[in-house]
Every structure is written in structure tokens, then in C-alpha cells.
XYZ file of C-alpha atoms in Angstrom:
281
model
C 0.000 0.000 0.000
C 0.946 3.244 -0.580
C -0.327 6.612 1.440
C -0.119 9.871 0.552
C -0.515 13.613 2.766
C -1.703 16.317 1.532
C -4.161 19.374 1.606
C -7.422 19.035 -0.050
C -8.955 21.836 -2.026
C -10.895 22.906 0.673
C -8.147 23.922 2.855
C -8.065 20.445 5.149
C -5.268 18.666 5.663
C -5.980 15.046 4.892
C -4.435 11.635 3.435
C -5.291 8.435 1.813
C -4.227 5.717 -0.587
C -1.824 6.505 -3.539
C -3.519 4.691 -6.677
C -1.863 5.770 -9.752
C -2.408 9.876 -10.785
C -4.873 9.952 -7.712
C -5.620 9.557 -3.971
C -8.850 8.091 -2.644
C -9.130 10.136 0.316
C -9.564 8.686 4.257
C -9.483 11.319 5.614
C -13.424 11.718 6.063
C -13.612 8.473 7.487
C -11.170 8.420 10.129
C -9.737 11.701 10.686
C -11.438 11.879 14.133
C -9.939 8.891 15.838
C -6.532 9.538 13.559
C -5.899 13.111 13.009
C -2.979 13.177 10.409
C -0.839 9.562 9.243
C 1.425 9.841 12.235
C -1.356 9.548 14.583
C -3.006 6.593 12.114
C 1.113 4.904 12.544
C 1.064 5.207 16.262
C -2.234 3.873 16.446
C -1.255 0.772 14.798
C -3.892 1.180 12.024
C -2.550 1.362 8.812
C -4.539 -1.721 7.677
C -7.784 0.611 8.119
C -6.699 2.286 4.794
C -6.978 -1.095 2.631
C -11.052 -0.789 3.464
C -11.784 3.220 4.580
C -13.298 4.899 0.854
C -13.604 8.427 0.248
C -13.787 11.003 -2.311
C -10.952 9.821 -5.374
C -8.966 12.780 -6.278
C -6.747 13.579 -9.082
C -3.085 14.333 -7.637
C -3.150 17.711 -9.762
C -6.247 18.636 -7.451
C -4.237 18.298 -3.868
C -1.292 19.987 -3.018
C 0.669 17.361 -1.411
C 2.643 17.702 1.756
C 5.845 15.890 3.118
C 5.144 11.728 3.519
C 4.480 12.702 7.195
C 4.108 15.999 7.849
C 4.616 16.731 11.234
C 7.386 13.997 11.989
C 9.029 14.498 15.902
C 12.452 14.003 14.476
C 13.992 13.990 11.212
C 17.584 12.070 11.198
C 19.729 12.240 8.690
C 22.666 10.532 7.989
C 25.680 11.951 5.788
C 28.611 9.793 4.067
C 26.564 5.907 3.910
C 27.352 5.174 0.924
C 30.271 3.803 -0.418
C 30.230 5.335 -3.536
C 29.947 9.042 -2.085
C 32.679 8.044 0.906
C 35.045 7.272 -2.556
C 33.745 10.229 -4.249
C 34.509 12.571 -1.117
C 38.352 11.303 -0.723
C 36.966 9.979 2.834
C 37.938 7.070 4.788
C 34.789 4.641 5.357
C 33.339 5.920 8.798
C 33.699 3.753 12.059
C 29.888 5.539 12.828
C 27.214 6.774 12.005
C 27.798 10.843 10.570
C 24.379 12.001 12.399
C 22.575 15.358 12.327
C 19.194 16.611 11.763
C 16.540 18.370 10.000
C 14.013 20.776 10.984
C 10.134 20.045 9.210
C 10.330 23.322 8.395
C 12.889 22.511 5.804
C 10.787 20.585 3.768
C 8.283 20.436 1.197
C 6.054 17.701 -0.610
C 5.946 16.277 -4.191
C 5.386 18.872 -6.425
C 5.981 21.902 -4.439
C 8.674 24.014 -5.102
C 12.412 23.997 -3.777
C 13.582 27.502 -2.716
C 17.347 28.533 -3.566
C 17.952 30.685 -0.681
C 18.915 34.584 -1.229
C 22.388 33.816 1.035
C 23.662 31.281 -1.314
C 23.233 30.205 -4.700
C 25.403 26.553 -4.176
C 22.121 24.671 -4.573
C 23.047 21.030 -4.183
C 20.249 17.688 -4.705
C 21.079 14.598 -2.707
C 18.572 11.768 -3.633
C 17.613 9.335 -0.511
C 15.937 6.534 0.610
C 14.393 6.839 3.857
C 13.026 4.946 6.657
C 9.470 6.205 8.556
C 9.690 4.417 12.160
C 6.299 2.637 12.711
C 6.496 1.234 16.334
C 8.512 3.192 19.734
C 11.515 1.902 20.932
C 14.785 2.231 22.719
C 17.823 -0.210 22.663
C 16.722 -1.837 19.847
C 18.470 -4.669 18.835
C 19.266 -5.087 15.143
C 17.325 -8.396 14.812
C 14.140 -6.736 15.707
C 14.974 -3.027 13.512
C 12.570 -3.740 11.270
C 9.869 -4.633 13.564
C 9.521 -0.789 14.372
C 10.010 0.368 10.840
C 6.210 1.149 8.860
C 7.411 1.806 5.438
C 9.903 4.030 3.229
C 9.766 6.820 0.791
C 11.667 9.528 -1.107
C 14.040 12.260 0.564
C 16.186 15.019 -1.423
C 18.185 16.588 1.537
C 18.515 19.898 -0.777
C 22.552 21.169 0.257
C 23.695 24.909 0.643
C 27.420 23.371 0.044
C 29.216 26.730 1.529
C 27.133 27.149 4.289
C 27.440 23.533 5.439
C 30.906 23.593 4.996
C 31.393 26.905 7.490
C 32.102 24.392 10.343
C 32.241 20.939 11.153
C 28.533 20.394 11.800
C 26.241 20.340 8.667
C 23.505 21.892 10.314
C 24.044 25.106 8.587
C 23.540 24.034 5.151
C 20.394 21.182 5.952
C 17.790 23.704 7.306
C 17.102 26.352 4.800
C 13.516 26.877 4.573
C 12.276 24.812 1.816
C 14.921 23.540 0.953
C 14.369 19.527 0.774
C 11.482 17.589 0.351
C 9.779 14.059 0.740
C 7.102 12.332 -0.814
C 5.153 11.221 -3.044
C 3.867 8.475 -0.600
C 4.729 5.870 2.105
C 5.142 2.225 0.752
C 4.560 0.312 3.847
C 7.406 -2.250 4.305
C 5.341 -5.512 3.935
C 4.706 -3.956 0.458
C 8.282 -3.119 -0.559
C 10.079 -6.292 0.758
C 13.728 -6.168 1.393
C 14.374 -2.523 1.169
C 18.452 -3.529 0.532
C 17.215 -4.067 -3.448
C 15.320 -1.079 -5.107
C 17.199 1.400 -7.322
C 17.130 4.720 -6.878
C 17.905 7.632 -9.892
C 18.393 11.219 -9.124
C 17.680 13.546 -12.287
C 18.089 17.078 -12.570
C 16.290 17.895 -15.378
C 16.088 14.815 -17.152
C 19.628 13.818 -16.898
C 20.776 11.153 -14.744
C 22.950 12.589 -11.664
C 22.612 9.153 -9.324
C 21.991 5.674 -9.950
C 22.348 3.205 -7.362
C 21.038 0.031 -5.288
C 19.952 1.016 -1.940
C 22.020 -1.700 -0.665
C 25.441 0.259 -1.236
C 25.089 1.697 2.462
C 28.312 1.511 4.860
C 25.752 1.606 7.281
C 22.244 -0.704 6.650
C 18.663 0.171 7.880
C 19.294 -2.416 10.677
C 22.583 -0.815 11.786
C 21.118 2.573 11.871
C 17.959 2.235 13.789
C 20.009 0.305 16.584
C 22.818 3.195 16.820
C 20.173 6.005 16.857
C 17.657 4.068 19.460
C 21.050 3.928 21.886
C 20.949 7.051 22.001
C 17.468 8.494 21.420
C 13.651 7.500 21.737
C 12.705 6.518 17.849
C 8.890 7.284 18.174
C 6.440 6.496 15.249
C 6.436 8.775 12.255
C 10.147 9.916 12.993
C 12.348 9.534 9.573
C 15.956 8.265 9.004
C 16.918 9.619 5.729
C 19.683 6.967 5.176
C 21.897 9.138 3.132
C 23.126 9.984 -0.808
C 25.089 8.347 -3.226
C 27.490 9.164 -5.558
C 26.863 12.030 -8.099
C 26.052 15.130 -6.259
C 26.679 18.045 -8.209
C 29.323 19.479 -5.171
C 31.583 16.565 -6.565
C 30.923 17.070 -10.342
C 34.007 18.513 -12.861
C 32.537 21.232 -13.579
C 29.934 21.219 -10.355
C 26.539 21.482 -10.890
C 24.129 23.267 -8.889
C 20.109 23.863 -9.120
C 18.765 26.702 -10.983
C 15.638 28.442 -10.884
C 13.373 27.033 -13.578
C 15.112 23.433 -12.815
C 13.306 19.620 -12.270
C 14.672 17.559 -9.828
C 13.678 14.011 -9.502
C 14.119 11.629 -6.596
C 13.012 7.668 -8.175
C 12.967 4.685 -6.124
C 11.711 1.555 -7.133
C 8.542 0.635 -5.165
C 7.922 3.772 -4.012
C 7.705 5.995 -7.131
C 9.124 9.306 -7.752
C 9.620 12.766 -6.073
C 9.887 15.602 -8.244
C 10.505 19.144 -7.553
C 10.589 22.579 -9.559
C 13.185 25.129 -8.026
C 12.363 29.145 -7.390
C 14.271 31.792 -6.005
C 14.017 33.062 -2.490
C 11.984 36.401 -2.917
């Protein structure tokens, strides 16, 4: 299954099953007992999508939002794959690079990515991410994926000078609007082992990434034990596992996102999260 947020022409913030170009909305049927999809993940009731109807909407009639909108944490990790490590000159971590992003920061499918007015070194970094599904702390990596409720898309959108001001990437991961998630949640039963999907980044049609999601230094497993040592993982928190090889930072010459530009986060089984980018104004 695959489940969608997003705002419905009237102004409400709803969500509901992904089917194609549309969403059949369940939002009218459960929003009172589940207010948004992280209360319907905490509550354990995904499987009340498969039967709750609603109105079916074209996707070019909602303006969608971020896969969860209102996640408690977003965790991201930097340098997991072992084709960006190589790309960077970097020796493969012993841990984890951890640091965060604030909701604020990002946008749905479809909306617009802002270039902010203090920099114009615009980076895409395509990602696979986890959405955590069940509480937990100390969790072993036998049982990670008994807390994890599904995947989806993630371009952590890079300001490359102001990340690189100090030795915490914090500065350039938080510009407003500056990354995005989406199109949907595939919930994990439906994607299988999450080690095998491709993922493609395109910037305007041209292929930028292309790599298995298994190329990680660090897999889904490893990460969801590390961070639950050291924080709560609570349901609808993300892990955006990192980016591959082929950012534009690394390019000869680089290449950075333009207003007018179409960036494109694909992963198999999930689908594909695309982005126009504006100027700040």
C-alpha cells in the first residue's frame, strides 16, 4: 500500500491511498480517531486504509505535503554510501555521521524547492528513507525492522558553503524549503527487502545518481540500533539513510540547481519525487 498527505482543495489537511495519478481520500472516514498519518502509525492502524473509501482525487487537485508531515524528528545521515565516501576522498566511517533536520525545511511532491537569497550553491542529494512505525529504545538489530512502517523519497537539498562553514552540517540542511519528501509511504510488507530497489536522481532529465539502496556503509538495521542507543525513535520519525554518488558538489565542472530546474528523486517501489526550483523572494 501506498499513502499519501496532503491538503485538499478545501483547505483540510488530509491523506489516503496513492492509486496511480490519484488519492482516494480517508481522511473523512477516520480523521477523528486519527488526526494526520502519524497519529493513524502510532495507532497501529494502517490496515484501516486497505477498506476506509472516500472522495478519489486527481493528484493535480491536492497539493501534497511531506510523507508525514509533522514527523518528531527527522535524522539524517551523511557519508553511507560507499560510492559518495570514494567520491569525497573519505575514509569509510567507524559511525554513524548524524545530524538533523528541521520540518520546516521541507516540502512535498510537487511543491517548489527555494534557492535561498544567502547562497546560490544549490546542491540535490537523492535518498531513501526509513518512517519508524512502532517506539523503541535499545533496539536490537534483529528486531529493527519490527519498528520500521514503510519508506519513501528524501532530497536533503545542500547549501554546500554554508554547510561547509564548520564541522557540523547543520548550517547548510535547514534552509527553509529547501528539501522535500514524498510522493507516498510504501509500507514495508509492500516493498520487501528494502536492501534491493534502485534509486535515480535527475536534474532535469539527466541522470545525476543511480544506485542500489544496498550500497550503504551503514544498513537500515545498523542505523535504527545506533540512533535508538541514544534516542527514543517514536512512530512517524524519519531516518533519511543518506546519498550516493553524483552530487553536483563533486561534479568537474559542479553542478548546482537553478531556478526554472526539475529535480527528480526515483525509487523503485515507491515511485518518484519531483521538484521545480524558485528563487528566495
Amino acid at each position: 500500500m501506498r499513502i499519501s498527505s496532503y491538503i485538499l482543495p478545501n483547505g483540510i489537511h488530509s491523506y489516503g491511498r496513492l492509486e496511480g495519478d490519484t488519492v482516494v481520500d480517508a481522511g473523512e472516514a477516520l480523521r477523528r480517531q486519527f488526526a494526520d498519518l502519524r497519529a493513524l502509525i502510532a495507532g497501529d492502524a494502517l490496515t484501516l486504509l486497505t477498506s476506509a473509501g472516500g472522495d478519489t482525487l486527481a493528484l493535480a487537485d491536492v497539493t501534497m505535503l511531506p510523507t508525514i508531515p509533522n514527523p518528531d524528528k527527522i535524522i539524517c545521515i551523511g557519508l553511507n554510501y560507499l560510492g559518495h565516501i570514494k567520491e569525497t576522498g573519505r575514509d569509510r566511517p567507524e559511525y554513524p555521521s548524524i545530524f538533523t533536520r528541521y520540518p520546516s525545511s521541507v516540502v512535498g511532491h510537487g511543491q517548489p524547492l527555494v534557492r535561498p537569497a544567502a547562497s546560490h550553491m544549490f546542491d540535490f542529494e537523492g535518498e531513501f528513507a526509513v518512517v519508524i512505525g512502532k517506539a523503541g529504545r535499545h533496539i536490537s538489530r534483529d528486531a529493527a525492522f519490527e519498528h520500521v512502517a514503510g519508506y519513501t523519497c528524501f532530497n536533503d537539498g545542500s547549501i554546500r558553503d554554508f554547510q561547509r562553514h564548520t564541522t557540523q552540517f547543520w548550517g547548510g540542511k535547514n534552509f527553509w524549503r529547501s528539501g522535500s519528501m514524498g510522493p507516498c509511504l510504501t509500507t514495508a510488507g509492500e516493498l520487501g527487502d528494502p536492501a534491493k530497489p534502485r534509486m535515480v536522481t535527475r536534474l532535469n532529465d539527466e541522470v545525476m545518481q543511480d544506485t542500489s539502496v544496498g550500497d550503504l556503509a551503514f544498513q537500515i538495521p545498523d542505523l535504527i540500533s545506533y540512533l535508538s542507543a541514544i534516542i527514543d525513535l517514536v512512530p512517524g520519525d524519519i531516518i533519511a539513510t543518506g546519498t550516493p554518488s553524483g552530487v553536483g558538489n563533486f561534479r568537474d565542472p559542479k553542478v548546482f540547481m537553478q531556478p526554472g530546474d526539475l529535480i527528480e528523486v526515483e525509487i523503485d517501489g515507491i515511485g518518484t519525487l519531483s521538484n521545480t526550483i524558485v528563487d528566495e523572494s
